[in-house]
mmCIF file of C-alpha atoms in Angstrom:
data_model
loop_
_atom_site.group_PDB
_atom_site.id
_atom_site.type_symbol
_atom_site.label_atom_id
_atom_site.label_comp_id
_atom_site.label_asym_id
_atom_site.label_seq_id
_atom_site.Cartn_x
_atom_site.Cartn_y
_atom_site.Cartn_z
ATOM 1 C CA UNK A 1 -94.868 136.928 150.468
ATOM 2 C CA UNK A 2 -97.372 135.923 147.775
ATOM 3 C CA UNK A 3 -95.892 135.884 144.250
ATOM 4 C CA UNK A 4 -97.291 135.500 140.739
ATOM 5 C CA UNK A 5 -94.642 134.241 138.308
ATOM 6 C CA UNK A 6 -94.788 134.515 134.506
ATOM 7 C CA UNK A 7 -92.084 132.621 132.590
ATOM 8 C CA UNK A 8 -92.505 130.563 129.424
ATOM 9 C CA UNK A 9 -89.402 128.393 129.904
ATOM 10 C CA UNK A 10 -90.642 125.398 131.898
ATOM 11 C CA UNK A 11 -87.221 124.612 133.364
ATOM 12 C CA UNK A 12 -86.621 128.167 134.545
ATOM 13 C CA UNK A 13 -90.205 128.488 135.805
ATOM 14 C CA UNK A 14 -89.983 125.301 137.878
ATOM 15 C CA UNK A 15 -86.549 126.257 139.141
ATOM 16 C CA UNK A 16 -87.769 129.676 140.266
ATOM 17 C CA UNK A 17 -90.762 128.127 142.030
ATOM 18 C CA UNK A 18 -88.445 125.905 144.055
ATOM 19 C CA UNK A 19 -86.038 128.762 144.789
ATOM 20 C CA UNK A 20 -88.802 131.091 145.946
ATOM 21 C CA UNK A 21 -90.398 128.363 148.046
ATOM 22 C CA UNK A 22 -87.066 127.633 149.733
ATOM 23 C CA UNK A 23 -86.763 131.351 150.504
ATOM 24 C CA UNK A 24 -90.116 131.470 152.287
ATOM 25 C CA UNK A 25 -92.162 132.941 149.429
ATOM 26 C CA UNK A 26 -95.438 131.463 148.192
ATOM 27 C CA UNK A 27 -95.910 131.202 144.430
ATOM 28 C CA UNK A 28 -99.692 131.452 144.212
ATOM 29 C CA UNK A 29 -99.686 131.144 140.409
ATOM 30 C CA UNK A 30 -97.098 130.289 137.752
ATOM 31 C CA UNK A 31 -98.071 130.941 134.133
ATOM 32 C CA UNK A 32 -96.415 130.771 130.733
ATOM 33 C CA UNK A 33 -98.070 133.610 128.795
ATOM 34 C CA UNK A 34 -99.117 137.220 129.277
ATOM 35 C CA UNK A 35 -102.888 136.730 129.319
ATOM 36 C CA UNK A 36 -102.457 134.159 132.058
ATOM 37 C CA UNK A 37 -100.391 136.674 134.007
ATOM 38 C CA UNK A 38 -103.181 139.256 133.836
ATOM 39 C CA UNK A 39 -105.777 136.736 134.982
ATOM 40 C CA UNK A 40 -103.618 135.356 137.797
ATOM 41 C CA UNK A 41 -102.756 138.807 139.153
ATOM 42 C CA UNK A 42 -106.411 139.819 139.164
ATOM 43 C CA UNK A 43 -107.443 136.604 140.898
ATOM 44 C CA UNK A 44 -104.704 136.338 143.520
ATOM 45 C CA UNK A 45 -103.778 140.000 144.184
ATOM 46 C CA UNK A 46 -100.114 139.118 144.839
ATOM 47 C CA UNK A 47 -97.552 141.090 146.802
ATOM 48 C CA UNK A 48 -95.052 140.730 143.938
ATOM 49 C CA UNK A 49 -95.155 139.910 140.228
ATOM 50 C CA UNK A 50 -92.100 138.423 138.507
ATOM 51 C CA UNK A 51 -92.326 138.346 134.724
ATOM 52 C CA UNK A 52 -90.239 137.649 131.651
ATOM 53 C CA UNK A 53 -90.407 140.122 128.739
ATOM 54 C CA UNK A 54 -90.711 137.906 125.665
ATOM 55 C CA UNK A 55 -93.604 135.481 125.936
ATOM 56 C CA UNK A 56 -96.147 133.755 123.661
ATOM 57 C CA UNK A 57 -97.654 134.267 121.205
ATOM 58 C CA UNK A 58 -95.161 136.591 119.441
ATOM 59 C CA UNK A 59 -92.247 136.391 121.899
ATOM 60 C CA UNK A 60 -91.578 140.121 121.638
ATOM 61 C CA UNK A 61 -92.686 142.217 124.621
ATOM 62 C CA UNK A 62 -95.924 140.647 125.882
ATOM 63 C CA UNK A 63 -94.752 140.152 129.467
ATOM 64 C CA UNK A 64 -93.559 143.714 129.912
ATOM 65 C CA UNK A 65 -96.708 145.171 128.374
ATOM 66 C CA UNK A 66 -98.785 142.987 130.701
ATOM 67 C CA UNK A 67 -96.802 144.368 133.640
ATOM 68 C CA UNK A 68 -97.717 147.905 132.563
ATOM 69 C CA UNK A 69 -101.381 146.946 132.388
ATOM 70 C CA UNK A 70 -101.198 145.489 135.886
ATOM 71 C CA UNK A 71 -99.591 148.651 137.250
ATOM 72 C CA UNK A 72 -102.534 150.626 135.873
ATOM 73 C CA UNK A 73 -105.111 148.151 137.184
ATOM 74 C CA UNK A 74 -103.442 147.727 140.598
ATOM 75 C CA UNK A 75 -101.489 150.938 141.303
ATOM 76 C CA UNK A 76 -98.421 150.274 143.401
ATOM 77 C CA UNK A 77 -98.259 146.550 142.578
ATOM 78 C CA UNK A 78 -94.549 145.612 142.877
ATOM 79 C CA UNK A 79 -93.194 144.190 139.602
ATOM 80 C CA UNK A 80 -89.800 142.693 138.864
ATOM 81 C CA UNK A 81 -88.906 141.986 135.239
ATOM 82 C CA UNK A 82 -86.478 139.093 134.763
ATOM 83 C CA UNK A 83 -85.305 138.802 131.187
ATOM 84 C CA UNK A 84 -82.420 138.248 128.806
ATOM 85 C CA UNK A 85 -83.179 141.529 127.055
ATOM 86 C CA UNK A 86 -83.495 145.243 127.765
ATOM 87 C CA UNK A 87 -86.705 146.403 126.071
ATOM 88 C CA UNK A 88 -86.032 150.128 126.401
ATOM 89 C CA UNK A 89 -89.355 151.739 125.526
ATOM 90 C CA UNK A 90 -91.616 149.746 127.823
ATOM 91 C CA UNK A 91 -88.916 149.457 130.485
ATOM 92 C CA UNK A 92 -88.838 153.253 130.626
ATOM 93 C CA UNK A 93 -92.591 153.377 131.114
ATOM 94 C CA UNK A 94 -92.477 150.795 133.864
ATOM 95 C CA UNK A 95 -89.640 152.490 135.724
ATOM 96 C CA UNK A 96 -91.305 155.885 135.364
ATOM 97 C CA UNK A 97 -93.978 154.571 137.731
ATOM 98 C CA UNK A 98 -91.452 153.665 140.438
ATOM 99 C CA UNK A 99 -92.608 156.445 142.772
ATOM 100 C CA UNK A 100 -95.932 154.574 143.050
ATOM 101 C CA UNK A 101 -94.509 151.207 144.080
ATOM 102 C CA UNK A 102 -91.518 148.911 143.760
ATOM 103 C CA UNK A 103 -90.085 148.027 140.353
ATOM 104 C CA UNK A 104 -87.089 146.051 139.199
ATOM 105 C CA UNK A 105 -85.437 144.936 135.975
ATOM 106 C CA UNK A 106 -82.785 142.217 136.175
ATOM 107 C CA UNK A 107 -81.044 140.322 133.372
ATOM 108 C CA UNK A 108 -81.137 136.529 133.704
ATOM 109 C CA UNK A 109 -77.602 135.911 132.503
ATOM 110 C CA UNK A 110 -76.184 138.411 134.994
ATOM 111 C CA UNK A 111 -77.855 137.083 138.142
ATOM 112 C CA UNK A 112 -74.818 135.481 139.757
ATOM 113 C CA UNK A 113 -75.765 135.331 143.442
ATOM 114 C CA UNK A 114 -78.960 133.725 144.747
ATOM 115 C CA UNK A 115 -78.914 135.666 148.022
ATOM 116 C CA UNK A 116 -78.596 138.979 146.167
ATOM 117 C CA UNK A 117 -81.447 137.963 143.856
ATOM 118 C CA UNK A 118 -83.737 137.139 146.779
ATOM 119 C CA UNK A 119 -82.731 140.418 148.441
ATOM 120 C CA UNK A 120 -83.670 142.263 145.228
ATOM 121 C CA UNK A 121 -87.103 140.595 145.203
ATOM 122 C CA UNK A 122 -87.750 141.606 148.807
ATOM 123 C CA UNK A 123 -86.559 145.141 148.122
ATOM 124 C CA UNK A 124 -88.952 145.539 145.183
ATOM 125 C CA UNK A 125 -91.818 144.008 147.182
ATOM 126 C CA UNK A 126 -91.132 146.601 149.884
ATOM 127 C CA UNK A 127 -91.427 149.474 147.401
ATOM 128 C CA UNK A 128 -87.800 149.851 146.358
ATOM 129 C CA UNK A 129 -85.930 149.398 143.095
ATOM 130 C CA UNK A 130 -83.566 146.747 141.725
ATOM 131 C CA UNK A 131 -81.936 147.529 138.389
ATOM 132 C CA UNK A 132 -79.192 145.651 136.608
ATOM 133 C CA UNK A 133 -76.274 147.998 135.787
ATOM 134 C CA UNK A 134 -76.658 147.109 132.086
ATOM 135 C CA UNK A 135 -80.291 148.256 132.194
ATOM 136 C CA UNK A 136 -79.174 151.483 133.844
ATOM 137 C CA UNK A 137 -76.507 152.003 131.173
ATOM 138 C CA UNK A 138 -78.906 151.493 128.263
ATOM 139 C CA UNK A 139 -81.635 153.705 129.699
ATOM 140 C CA UNK A 140 -79.083 156.424 130.374
ATOM 141 C CA UNK A 141 -78.751 156.842 126.610
ATOM 142 C CA UNK A 142 -82.370 157.977 126.326
ATOM 143 C CA UNK A 143 -81.725 161.676 126.744
ATOM 144 C CA UNK A 144 -79.288 164.403 127.691
ATOM 145 C CA UNK A 145 -78.088 164.708 131.263
ATOM 146 C CA UNK A 146 -78.092 168.522 131.673
ATOM 147 C CA UNK A 147 -79.910 168.541 135.059
ATOM 148 C CA UNK A 148 -77.222 166.236 136.425
ATOM 149 C CA UNK A 149 -74.282 168.465 135.524
ATOM 150 C CA UNK A 150 -74.408 169.967 139.023
ATOM 151 C CA UNK A 151 -73.293 166.672 140.529
ATOM 152 C CA UNK A 152 -69.678 165.826 141.311
ATOM 153 C CA UNK A 153 -68.143 162.611 139.927
ATOM 154 C CA UNK A 154 -68.506 160.990 143.365
ATOM 155 C CA UNK A 155 -72.175 162.009 143.564
ATOM 156 C CA UNK A 156 -72.695 160.475 140.120
ATOM 157 C CA UNK A 157 -71.197 157.215 141.415
ATOM 158 C CA UNK A 158 -73.491 157.279 144.442
ATOM 159 C CA UNK A 159 -76.555 157.988 142.288
ATOM 160 C CA UNK A 160 -75.634 155.212 139.856
ATOM 161 C CA UNK A 161 -75.529 152.725 142.738
ATOM 162 C CA UNK A 162 -78.827 154.107 144.064
ATOM 163 C CA UNK A 163 -80.308 153.349 140.622
ATOM 164 C CA UNK A 164 -79.161 149.740 141.005
ATOM 165 C CA UNK A 165 -81.178 149.563 144.227
ATOM 166 C CA UNK A 166 -78.221 149.563 146.639
ATOM 167 C CA UNK A 167 -78.817 150.574 150.246
ATOM 168 C CA UNK A 168 -76.651 153.233 151.890
ATOM 169 C CA UNK A 169 -74.617 150.438 153.456
ATOM 170 C CA UNK A 170 -74.225 148.728 150.076
ATOM 171 C CA UNK A 171 -73.116 151.971 148.442
ATOM 172 C CA UNK A 172 -70.612 152.496 151.235
ATOM 173 C CA UNK A 173 -69.158 149.028 150.709
ATOM 174 C CA UNK A 174 -68.881 149.517 146.953
ATOM 175 C CA UNK A 175 -67.202 152.936 147.218
ATOM 176 C CA UNK A 176 -65.323 152.328 150.491
ATOM 177 C CA UNK A 177 -67.218 155.086 152.291
ATOM 178 C CA UNK A 178 -68.842 155.273 155.707
ATOM 179 C CA UNK A 179 -72.643 155.289 155.821
ATOM 180 C CA UNK A 180 -72.440 158.830 157.165
ATOM 181 C CA UNK A 181 -70.449 159.949 154.123
ATOM 182 C CA UNK A 182 -72.908 158.211 151.815
ATOM 183 C CA UNK A 183 -75.797 159.993 153.563
ATOM 184 C CA UNK A 184 -74.100 163.356 153.023
ATOM 185 C CA UNK A 185 -73.580 162.630 149.333
ATOM 186 C CA UNK A 186 -77.234 161.628 148.974
ATOM 187 C CA UNK A 187 -78.315 164.806 150.759
ATOM 188 C CA UNK A 188 -76.212 166.837 148.316
ATOM 189 C CA UNK A 189 -77.755 164.953 145.389
ATOM 190 C CA UNK A 190 -81.281 165.735 146.608
ATOM 191 C CA UNK A 191 -80.391 169.411 147.016
ATOM 192 C CA UNK A 192 -78.736 169.718 143.607
ATOM 193 C CA UNK A 193 -81.668 167.994 141.886
ATOM 194 C CA UNK A 194 -84.120 170.322 143.678
ATOM 195 C CA UNK A 195 -85.817 167.494 145.569
ATOM 196 C CA UNK A 196 -87.176 169.052 148.722
ATOM 197 C CA UNK A 197 -87.752 167.234 152.037
ATOM 198 C CA UNK A 198 -91.476 167.581 151.321
ATOM 199 C CA UNK A 199 -91.034 164.803 148.733
ATOM 200 C CA UNK A 200 -90.382 162.461 151.672
ATOM 201 C CA UNK A 201 -89.227 158.920 150.958
ATOM 202 C CA UNK A 202 -89.959 159.392 147.260
ATOM 203 C CA UNK A 203 -86.888 161.611 146.888
ATOM 204 C CA UNK A 204 -84.650 158.579 146.396
ATOM 205 C CA UNK A 205 -86.821 157.214 143.599
ATOM 206 C CA UNK A 206 -87.235 160.635 141.987
ATOM 207 C CA UNK A 207 -83.464 161.142 142.006
ATOM 208 C CA UNK A 208 -83.000 157.778 140.283
ATOM 209 C CA UNK A 209 -85.592 158.687 137.654
ATOM 210 C CA UNK A 210 -83.761 161.933 136.898
ATOM 211 C CA UNK A 211 -80.547 159.947 136.606
ATOM 212 C CA UNK A 212 -82.117 157.593 134.075
ATOM 213 C CA UNK A 213 -83.770 160.514 132.234
ATOM 214 C CA UNK A 214 -87.000 158.531 132.040
ATOM 215 C CA UNK A 215 -90.033 160.222 130.538
ATOM 216 C CA UNK A 216 -93.477 158.700 130.338
ATOM 217 C CA UNK A 217 -94.301 157.705 126.765
ATOM 218 C CA UNK A 218 -97.757 158.065 125.233
#
């Protein structure tokens, strides 16, 4: 897997390069500012972009805004944001595009397992999602949840874990359910959120977006 990495902390950047290399991924470019990220992604056409949020020159939201630009320039480009902060407005815009390619948002201080982190990267590169529960919790505050009132408490638990990027097996382990039971809950969620089989594989992503109450911002 070819990766472009954007991180302004030299120690973290070098550490990630070594970790990704040891996991069989090729870091084709590693940059320390948003403009460099845009140039590197255009030049190398990676299979995954990993970016921090706050980068030079203002250390506010340059990395996340660059990720949004890249998603417009290269539709479907998988992007994983790795940051200490939840930047709600631009995070919502990024995640609203999840139906068109993998996205993730993980918090640096809460990444506690290397294997799970690598699994999250591969999941995003394959078109899935990987969201830290704290990101999910903050984005949930963005609007009312009326369309979700049809769901049972158990279905809410299943959908919350779907939003974190868990597989059916992972959801089953977390809730002590069989994969068959998880599949039935997910089927009920799709039905109650009016997501028809015609939506295909996107139904899972669309259900997560309804859960987060994400709306595209102008």
